PDB file of C-alpha atoms and ligand atoms in Angstrom:
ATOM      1  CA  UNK P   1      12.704  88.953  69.568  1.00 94.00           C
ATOM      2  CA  UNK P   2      14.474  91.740  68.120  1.00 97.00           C
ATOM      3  CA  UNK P   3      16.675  90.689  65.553  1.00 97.00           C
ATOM      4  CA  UNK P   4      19.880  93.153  64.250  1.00 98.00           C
ATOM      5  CA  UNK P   5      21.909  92.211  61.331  1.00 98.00           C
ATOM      6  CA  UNK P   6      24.957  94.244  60.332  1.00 98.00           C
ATOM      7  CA  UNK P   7      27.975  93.623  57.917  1.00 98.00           C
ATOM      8  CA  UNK P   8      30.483  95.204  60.366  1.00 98.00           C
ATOM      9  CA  UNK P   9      31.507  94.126  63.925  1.00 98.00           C
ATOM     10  CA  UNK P  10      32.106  97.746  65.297  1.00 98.00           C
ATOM     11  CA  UNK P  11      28.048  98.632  63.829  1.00 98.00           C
ATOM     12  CA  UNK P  12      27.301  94.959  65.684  1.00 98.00           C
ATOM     13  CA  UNK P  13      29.266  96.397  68.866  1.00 98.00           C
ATOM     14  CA  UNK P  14      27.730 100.146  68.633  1.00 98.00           C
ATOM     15  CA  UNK P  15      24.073  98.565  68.622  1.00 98.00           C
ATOM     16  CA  UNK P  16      24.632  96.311  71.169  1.00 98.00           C
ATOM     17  CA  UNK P  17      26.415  99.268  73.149  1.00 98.00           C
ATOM     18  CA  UNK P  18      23.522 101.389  72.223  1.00 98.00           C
ATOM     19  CA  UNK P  19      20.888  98.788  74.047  1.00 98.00           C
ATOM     20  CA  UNK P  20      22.999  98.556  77.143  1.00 98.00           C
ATOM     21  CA  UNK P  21      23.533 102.330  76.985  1.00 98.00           C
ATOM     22  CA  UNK P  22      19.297 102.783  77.324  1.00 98.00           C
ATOM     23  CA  UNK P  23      19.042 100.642  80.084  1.00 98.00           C
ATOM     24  CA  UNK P  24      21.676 102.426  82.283  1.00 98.00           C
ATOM     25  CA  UNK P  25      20.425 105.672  81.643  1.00 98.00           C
ATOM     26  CA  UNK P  26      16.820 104.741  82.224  1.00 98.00           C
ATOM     27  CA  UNK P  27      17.967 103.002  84.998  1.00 98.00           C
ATOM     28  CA  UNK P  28      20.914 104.158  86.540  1.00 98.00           C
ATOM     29  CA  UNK P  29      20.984 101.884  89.374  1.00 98.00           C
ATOM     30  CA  UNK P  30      20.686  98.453  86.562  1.00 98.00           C
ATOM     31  CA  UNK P  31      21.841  95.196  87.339  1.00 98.00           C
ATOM     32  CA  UNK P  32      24.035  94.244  84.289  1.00 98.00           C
ATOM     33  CA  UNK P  33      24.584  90.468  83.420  1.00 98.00           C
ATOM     34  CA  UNK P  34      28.390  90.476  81.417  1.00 98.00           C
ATOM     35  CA  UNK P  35      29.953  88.253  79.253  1.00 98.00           C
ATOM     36  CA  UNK P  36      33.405  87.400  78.345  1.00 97.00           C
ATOM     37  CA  UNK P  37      34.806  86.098  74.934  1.00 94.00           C
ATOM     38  CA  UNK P  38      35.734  87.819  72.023  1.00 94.00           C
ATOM     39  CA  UNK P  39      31.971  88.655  70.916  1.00 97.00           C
ATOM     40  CA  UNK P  40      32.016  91.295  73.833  1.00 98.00           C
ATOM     41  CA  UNK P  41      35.139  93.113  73.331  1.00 98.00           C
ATOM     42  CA  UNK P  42      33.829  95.716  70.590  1.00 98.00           C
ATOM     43  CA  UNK P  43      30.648  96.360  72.951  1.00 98.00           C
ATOM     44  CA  UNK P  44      32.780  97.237  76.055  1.00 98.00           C
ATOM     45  CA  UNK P  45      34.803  99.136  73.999  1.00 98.00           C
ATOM     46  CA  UNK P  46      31.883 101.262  72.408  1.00 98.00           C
ATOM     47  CA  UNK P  47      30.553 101.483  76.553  1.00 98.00           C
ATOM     48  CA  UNK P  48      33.779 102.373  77.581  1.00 98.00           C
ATOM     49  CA  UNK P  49      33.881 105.391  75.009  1.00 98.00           C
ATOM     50  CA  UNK P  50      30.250 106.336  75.893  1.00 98.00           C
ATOM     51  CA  UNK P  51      31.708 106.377  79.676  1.00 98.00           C
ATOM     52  CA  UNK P  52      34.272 108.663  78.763  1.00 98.00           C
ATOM     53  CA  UNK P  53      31.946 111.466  76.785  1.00 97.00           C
ATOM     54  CA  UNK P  54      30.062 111.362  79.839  1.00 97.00           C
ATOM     55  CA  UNK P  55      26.894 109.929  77.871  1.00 97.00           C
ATOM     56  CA  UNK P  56      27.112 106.699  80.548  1.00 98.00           C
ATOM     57  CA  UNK P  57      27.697 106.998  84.151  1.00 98.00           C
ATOM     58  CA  UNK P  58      28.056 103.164  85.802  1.00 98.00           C
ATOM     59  CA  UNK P  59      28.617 104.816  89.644  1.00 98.00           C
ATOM     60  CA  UNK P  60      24.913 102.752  91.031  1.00 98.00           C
ATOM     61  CA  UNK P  61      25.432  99.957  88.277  1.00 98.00           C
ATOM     62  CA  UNK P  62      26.178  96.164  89.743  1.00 98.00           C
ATOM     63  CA  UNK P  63      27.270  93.487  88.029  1.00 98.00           C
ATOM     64  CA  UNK P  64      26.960  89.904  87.510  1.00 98.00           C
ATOM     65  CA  UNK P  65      29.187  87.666  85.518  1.00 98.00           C
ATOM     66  CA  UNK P  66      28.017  84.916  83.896  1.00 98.00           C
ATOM     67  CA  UNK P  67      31.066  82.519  84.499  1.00 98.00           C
ATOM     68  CA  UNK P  68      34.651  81.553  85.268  1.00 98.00           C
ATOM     69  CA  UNK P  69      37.173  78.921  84.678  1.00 97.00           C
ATOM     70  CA  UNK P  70      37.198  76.807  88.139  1.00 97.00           C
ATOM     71  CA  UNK P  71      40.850  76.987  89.219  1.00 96.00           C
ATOM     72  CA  UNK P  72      41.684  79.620  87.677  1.00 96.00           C
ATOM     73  CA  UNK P  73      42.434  83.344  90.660  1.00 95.00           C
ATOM     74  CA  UNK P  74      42.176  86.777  89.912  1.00 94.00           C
ATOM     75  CA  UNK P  75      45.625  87.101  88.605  1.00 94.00           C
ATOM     76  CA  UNK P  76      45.424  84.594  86.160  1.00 95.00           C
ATOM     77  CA  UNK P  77      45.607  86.858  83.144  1.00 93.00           C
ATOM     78  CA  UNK P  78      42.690  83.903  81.537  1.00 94.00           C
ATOM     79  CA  UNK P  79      40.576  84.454  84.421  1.00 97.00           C
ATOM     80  CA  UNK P  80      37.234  85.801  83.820  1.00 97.00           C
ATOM     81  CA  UNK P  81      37.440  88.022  86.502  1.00 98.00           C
ATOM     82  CA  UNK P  82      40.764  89.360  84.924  1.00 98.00           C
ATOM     83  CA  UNK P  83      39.280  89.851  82.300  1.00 97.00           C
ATOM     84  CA  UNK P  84      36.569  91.559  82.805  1.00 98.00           C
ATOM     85  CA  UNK P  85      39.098  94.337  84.724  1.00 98.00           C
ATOM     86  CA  UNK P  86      40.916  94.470  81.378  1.00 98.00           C
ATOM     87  CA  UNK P  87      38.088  95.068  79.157  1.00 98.00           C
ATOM     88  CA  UNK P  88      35.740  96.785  81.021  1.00 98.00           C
ATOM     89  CA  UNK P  89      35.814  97.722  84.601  1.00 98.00           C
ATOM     90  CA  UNK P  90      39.427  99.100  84.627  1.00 98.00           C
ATOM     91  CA  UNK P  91      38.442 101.874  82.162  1.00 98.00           C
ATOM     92  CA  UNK P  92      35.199 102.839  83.726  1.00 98.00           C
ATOM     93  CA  UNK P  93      33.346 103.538  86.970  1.00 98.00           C
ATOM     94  CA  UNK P  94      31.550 100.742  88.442  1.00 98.00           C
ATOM     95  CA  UNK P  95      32.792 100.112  92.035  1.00 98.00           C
ATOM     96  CA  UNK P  96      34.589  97.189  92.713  1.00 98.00           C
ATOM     97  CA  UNK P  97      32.163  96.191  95.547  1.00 98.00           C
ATOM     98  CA  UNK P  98      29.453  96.122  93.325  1.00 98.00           C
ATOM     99  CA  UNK P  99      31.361  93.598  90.514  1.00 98.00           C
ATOM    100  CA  UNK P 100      30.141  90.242  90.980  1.00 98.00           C
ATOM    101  CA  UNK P 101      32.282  87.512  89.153  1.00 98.00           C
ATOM    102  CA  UNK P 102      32.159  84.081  90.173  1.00 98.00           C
ATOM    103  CA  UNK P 103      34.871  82.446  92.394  1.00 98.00           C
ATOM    104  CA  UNK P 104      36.840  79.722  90.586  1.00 96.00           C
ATOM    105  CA  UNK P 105      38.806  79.247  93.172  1.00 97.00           C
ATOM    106  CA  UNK P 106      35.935  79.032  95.804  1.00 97.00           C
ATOM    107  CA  UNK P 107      36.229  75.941  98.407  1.00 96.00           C
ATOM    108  CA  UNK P 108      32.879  74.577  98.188  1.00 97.00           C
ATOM    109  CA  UNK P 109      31.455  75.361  94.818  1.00 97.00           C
ATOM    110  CA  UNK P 110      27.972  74.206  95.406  1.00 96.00           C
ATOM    111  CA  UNK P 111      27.517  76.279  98.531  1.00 98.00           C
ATOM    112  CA  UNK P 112      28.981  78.994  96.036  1.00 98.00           C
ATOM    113  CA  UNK P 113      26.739  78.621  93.628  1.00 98.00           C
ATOM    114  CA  UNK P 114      23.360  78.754  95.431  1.00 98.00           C
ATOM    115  CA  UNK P 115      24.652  81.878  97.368  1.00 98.00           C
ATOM    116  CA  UNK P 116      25.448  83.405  93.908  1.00 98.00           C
ATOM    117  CA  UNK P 117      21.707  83.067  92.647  1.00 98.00           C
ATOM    118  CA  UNK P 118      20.581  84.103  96.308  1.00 98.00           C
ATOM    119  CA  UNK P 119      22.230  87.557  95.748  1.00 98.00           C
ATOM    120  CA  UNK P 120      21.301  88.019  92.274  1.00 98.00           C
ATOM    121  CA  UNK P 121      17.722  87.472  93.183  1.00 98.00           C
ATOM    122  CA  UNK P 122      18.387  89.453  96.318  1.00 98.00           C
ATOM    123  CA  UNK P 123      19.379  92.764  94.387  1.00 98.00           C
ATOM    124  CA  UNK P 124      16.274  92.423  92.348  1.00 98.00           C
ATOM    125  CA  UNK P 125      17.555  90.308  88.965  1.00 98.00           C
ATOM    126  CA  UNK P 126      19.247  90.915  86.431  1.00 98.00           C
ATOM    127  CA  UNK P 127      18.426  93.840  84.084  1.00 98.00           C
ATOM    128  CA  UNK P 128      19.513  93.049  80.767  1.00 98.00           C
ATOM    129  CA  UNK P 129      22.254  89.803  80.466  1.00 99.00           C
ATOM    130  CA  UNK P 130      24.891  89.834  77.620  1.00 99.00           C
ATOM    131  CA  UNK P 131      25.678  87.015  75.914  1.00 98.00           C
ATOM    132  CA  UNK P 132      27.966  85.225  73.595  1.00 98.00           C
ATOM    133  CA  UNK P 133      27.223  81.624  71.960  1.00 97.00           C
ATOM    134  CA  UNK P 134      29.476  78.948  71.386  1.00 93.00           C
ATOM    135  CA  UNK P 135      30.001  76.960  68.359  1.00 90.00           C
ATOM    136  CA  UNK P 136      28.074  74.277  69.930  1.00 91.00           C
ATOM    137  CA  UNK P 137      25.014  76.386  70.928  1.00 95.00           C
ATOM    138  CA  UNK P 138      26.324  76.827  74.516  1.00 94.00           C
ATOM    139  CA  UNK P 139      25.490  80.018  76.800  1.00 97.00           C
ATOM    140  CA  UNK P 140      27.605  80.479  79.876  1.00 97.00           C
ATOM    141  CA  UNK P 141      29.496  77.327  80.163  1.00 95.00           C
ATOM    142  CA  UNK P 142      26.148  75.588  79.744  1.00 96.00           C
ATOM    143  CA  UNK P 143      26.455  72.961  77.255  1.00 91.00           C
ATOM    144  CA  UNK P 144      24.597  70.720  74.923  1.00 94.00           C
ATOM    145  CA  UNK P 145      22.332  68.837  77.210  1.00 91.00           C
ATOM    146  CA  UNK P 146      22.402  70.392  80.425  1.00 87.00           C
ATOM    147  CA  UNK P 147      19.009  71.017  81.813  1.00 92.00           C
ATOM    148  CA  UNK P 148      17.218  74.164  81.123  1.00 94.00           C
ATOM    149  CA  UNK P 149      15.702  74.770  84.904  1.00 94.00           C
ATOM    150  CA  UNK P 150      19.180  74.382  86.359  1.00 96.00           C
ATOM    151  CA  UNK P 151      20.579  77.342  88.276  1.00 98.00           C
ATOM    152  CA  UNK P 152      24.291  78.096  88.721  1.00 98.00           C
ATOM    153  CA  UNK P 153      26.765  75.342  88.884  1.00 98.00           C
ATOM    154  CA  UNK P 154      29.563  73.708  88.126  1.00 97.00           C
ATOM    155  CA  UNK P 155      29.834  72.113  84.295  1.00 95.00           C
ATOM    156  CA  UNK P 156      32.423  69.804  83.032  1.00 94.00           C
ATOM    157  CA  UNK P 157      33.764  71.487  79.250  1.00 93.00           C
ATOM    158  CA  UNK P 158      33.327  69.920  76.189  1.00 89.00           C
ATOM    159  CA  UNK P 159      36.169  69.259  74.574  1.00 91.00           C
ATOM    160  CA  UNK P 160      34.633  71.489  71.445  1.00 87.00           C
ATOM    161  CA  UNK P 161      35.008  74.236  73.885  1.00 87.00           C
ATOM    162  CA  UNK P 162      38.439  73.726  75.467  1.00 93.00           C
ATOM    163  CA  UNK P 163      39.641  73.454  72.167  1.00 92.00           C
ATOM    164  CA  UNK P 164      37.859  76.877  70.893  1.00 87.00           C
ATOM    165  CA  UNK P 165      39.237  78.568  74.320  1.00 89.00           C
ATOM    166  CA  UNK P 166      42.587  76.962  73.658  1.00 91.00           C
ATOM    167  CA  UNK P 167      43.832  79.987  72.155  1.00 88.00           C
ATOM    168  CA  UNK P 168      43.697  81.750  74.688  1.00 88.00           C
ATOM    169  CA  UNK P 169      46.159  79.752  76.426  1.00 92.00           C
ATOM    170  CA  UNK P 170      49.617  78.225  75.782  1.00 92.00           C
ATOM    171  CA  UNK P 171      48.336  74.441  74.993  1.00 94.00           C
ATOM    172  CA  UNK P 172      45.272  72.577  75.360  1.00 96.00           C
ATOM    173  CA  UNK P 173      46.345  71.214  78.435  1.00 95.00           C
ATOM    174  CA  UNK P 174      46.195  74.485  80.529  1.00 95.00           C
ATOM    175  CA  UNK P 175      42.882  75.016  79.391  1.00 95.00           C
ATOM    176  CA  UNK P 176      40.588  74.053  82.805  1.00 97.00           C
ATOM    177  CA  UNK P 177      38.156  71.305  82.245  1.00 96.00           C
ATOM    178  CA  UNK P 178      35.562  72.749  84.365  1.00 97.00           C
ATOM    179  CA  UNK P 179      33.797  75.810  85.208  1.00 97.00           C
ATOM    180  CA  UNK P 180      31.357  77.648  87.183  1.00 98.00           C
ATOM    181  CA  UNK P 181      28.363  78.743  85.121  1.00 98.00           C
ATOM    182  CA  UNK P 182      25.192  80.731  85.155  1.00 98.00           C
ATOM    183  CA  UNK P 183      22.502  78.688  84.846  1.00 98.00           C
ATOM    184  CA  UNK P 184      20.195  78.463  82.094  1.00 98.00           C
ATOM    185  CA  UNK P 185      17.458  79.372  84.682  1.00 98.00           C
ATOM    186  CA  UNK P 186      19.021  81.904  86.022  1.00 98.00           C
ATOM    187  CA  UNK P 187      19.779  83.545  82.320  1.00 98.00           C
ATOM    188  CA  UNK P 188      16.060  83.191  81.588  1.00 98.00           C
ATOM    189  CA  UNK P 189      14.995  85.255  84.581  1.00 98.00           C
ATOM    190  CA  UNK P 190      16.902  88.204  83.278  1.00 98.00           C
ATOM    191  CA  UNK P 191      14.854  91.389  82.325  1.00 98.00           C
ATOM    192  CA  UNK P 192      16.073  91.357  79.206  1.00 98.00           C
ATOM    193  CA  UNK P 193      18.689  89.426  77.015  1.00 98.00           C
ATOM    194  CA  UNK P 194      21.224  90.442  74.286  1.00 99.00           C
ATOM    195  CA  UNK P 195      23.078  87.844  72.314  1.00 98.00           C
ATOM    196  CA  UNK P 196      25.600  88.732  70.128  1.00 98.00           C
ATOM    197  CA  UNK P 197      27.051  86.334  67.468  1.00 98.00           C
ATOM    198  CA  UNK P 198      30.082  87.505  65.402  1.00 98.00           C
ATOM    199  CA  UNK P 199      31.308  85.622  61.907  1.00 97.00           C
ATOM    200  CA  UNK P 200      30.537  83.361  59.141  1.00 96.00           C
ATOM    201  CA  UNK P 201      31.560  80.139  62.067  1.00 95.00           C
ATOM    202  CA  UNK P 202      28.751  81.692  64.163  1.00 97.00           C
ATOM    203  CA  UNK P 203      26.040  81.544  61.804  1.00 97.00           C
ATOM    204  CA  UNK P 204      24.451  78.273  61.525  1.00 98.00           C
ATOM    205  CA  UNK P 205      24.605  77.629  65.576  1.00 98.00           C
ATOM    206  CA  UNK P 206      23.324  81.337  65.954  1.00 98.00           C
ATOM    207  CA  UNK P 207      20.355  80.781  63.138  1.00 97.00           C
ATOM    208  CA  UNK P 208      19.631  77.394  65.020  1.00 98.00           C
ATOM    209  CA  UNK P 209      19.262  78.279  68.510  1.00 98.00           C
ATOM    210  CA  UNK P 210      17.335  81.350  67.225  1.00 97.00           C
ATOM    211  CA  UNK P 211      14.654  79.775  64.591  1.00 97.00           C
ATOM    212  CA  UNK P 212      15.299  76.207  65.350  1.00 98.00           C
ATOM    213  CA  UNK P 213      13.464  73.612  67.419  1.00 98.00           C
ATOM    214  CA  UNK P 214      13.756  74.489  71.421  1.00 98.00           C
ATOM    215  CA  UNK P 215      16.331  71.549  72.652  1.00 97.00           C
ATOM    216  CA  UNK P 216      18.649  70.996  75.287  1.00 96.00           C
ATOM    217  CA  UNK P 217      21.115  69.892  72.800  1.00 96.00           C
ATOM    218  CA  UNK P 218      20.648  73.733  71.801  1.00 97.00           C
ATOM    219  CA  UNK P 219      21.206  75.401  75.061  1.00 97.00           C
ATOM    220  CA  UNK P 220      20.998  79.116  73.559  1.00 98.00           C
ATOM    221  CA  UNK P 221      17.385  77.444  72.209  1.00 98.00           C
ATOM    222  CA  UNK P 222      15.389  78.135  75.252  1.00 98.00           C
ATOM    223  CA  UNK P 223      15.682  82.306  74.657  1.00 98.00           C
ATOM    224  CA  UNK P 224      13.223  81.370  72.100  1.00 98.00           C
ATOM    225  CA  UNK P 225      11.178  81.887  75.053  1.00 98.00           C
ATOM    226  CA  UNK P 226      12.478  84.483  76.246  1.00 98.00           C
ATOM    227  CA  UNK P 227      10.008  87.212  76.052  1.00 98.00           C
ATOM    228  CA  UNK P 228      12.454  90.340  75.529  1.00 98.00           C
ATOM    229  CA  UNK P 229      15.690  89.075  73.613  1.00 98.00           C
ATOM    230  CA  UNK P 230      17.518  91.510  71.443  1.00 98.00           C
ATOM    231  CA  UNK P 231      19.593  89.762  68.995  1.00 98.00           C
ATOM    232  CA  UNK P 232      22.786  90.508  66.857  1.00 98.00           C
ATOM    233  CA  UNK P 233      24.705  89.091  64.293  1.00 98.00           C
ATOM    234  CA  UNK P 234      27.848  90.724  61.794  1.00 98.00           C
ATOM    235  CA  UNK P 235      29.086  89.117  59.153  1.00 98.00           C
ATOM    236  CA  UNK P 236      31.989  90.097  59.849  1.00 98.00           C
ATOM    237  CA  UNK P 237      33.964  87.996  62.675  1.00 97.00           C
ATOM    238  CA  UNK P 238      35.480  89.559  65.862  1.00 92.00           C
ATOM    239  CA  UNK P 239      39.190  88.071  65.895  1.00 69.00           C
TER     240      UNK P 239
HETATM  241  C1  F6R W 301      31.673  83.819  78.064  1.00 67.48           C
HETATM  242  C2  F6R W 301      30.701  82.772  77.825  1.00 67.48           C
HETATM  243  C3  F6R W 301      30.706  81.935  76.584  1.00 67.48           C
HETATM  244  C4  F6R W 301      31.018  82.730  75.318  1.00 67.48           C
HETATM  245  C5  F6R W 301      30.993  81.823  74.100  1.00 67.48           C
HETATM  246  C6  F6R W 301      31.394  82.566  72.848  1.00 67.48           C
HETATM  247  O1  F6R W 301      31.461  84.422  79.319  1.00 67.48           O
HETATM  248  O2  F6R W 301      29.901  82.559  78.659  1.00 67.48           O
HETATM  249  O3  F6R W 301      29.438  81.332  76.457  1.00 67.48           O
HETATM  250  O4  F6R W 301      30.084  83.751  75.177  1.00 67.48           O
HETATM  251  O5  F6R W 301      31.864  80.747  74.278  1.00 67.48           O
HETATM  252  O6  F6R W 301      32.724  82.970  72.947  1.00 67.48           O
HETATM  253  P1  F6R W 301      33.369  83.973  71.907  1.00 67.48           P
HETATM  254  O7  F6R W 301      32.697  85.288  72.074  1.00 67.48           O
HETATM  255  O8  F6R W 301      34.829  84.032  72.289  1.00 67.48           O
HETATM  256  O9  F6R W 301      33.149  83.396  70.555  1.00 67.48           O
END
């Protein structure tokens, strides 16, 4: 594991713009695993600049992200999918048949799901997968407990998380209680893995999953066996 510490979120968001950065120009064709959250935003900002000097060039990039609200369409402006459009793929090129977010709205989410893994495996995995962490050690919307060997599915939200997501939205209420999630399988059989923690709130959960015992009741835990994680933490918090 490579493990980044920096005082400032935009030095946080630079490195981790920096890693994403190598693997598109070493592979221009990459498959990029995305997250949403706050954690993100400084990183897709930094990758939208590098975009714009001409340093990055996403034309044969595809993408997969890691989750969305179930319920929630595109327009919902606390979609994933929306999003994603807002922070990243609006501002640079990456074609919008090669953006992969999954379908809350989809009919039969299990049937969903397994096709979603199908393709990823299909264009030849994941390159290097972004990812936040949650205050309770979640990845995706996988949560304390779920199984590590479980692909993508459907997850019922802690109430921990609904309530950190809740201000996002008007109340608690209108925050869904379900969502569709990468799997903790399918995060593991990324390339390569970035998490990015942000903030004093993110510390202990982010030193935890990182140093701490490997547990299901640590979700993020299982990248301790991960063979190629890069790792970043600022002290300074993202919102
Ligand atoms: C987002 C995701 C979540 C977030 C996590 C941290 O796609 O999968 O696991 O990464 O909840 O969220 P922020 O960055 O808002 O603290």
């Amino acid at each position: 594991m490579e493990y980044y510490y920096f005082k400032s979120y935009k030095e946080a968001s630079k490195k981790g713009a920096g890693i994403i950065a190598s693997q598109v120009i070493l592979k221009p064709n990459s498959i990029l695993g995305l997250a949403t959250g706050s954690t993100p935003i400084g990183t897709y900002k930094e990758l939208i600049e590098l975009y714009k000097n001409k340093t990055l060039n996403f034309e044969n990039c595809k993408s997969f992200n890691l989750d969305e609200y179930v319920g929630l369409n595109h327009e919902h402006d606390q979609s994933y999918y929306y999003f994603m459009h807002d922070n990243l793929f609006n501002h640079i090129n990456m074609k919008e048949e090669n953006i992969n977010v999954p379908d809350g709205m989809a009919k039969d989410v299990d049937k969903f799901c397994k096709e979603y893994d199908e393709k990823i495996d299909r264009e030849g995995g994941v390159d290097i997968q972004l990812l936040g962490i949650g205050s309770d050690g979640h990845i995706g919307f996988n949560e304390p407990a779920t199984s590590f060997s479980i692909g993508t599915h459907k997850e019922t939200l802690k109430d921990i998380t609904r309530k950190d997501n809740a201000r996002f939205f008007k109340s608690l209420d209108e925050v869904p209680t379900h969502a569709i999630t990468m799997g903790l399988l399918t995060i593991m059989k990324a390339k390569k893995i970035l998490i990015m923690a942000c903030g004093q709130g993110k510390k202990d959960i982010f030193e935890k999953a990182l140093h701490g015992p490997v547990v299901p009741e640590v979700p993020a835990s299982i990248l301790q066996f991960h063979p190629h994680v890069y790792a970043i933490f600022s002290e300074e918090g993202c919102n």
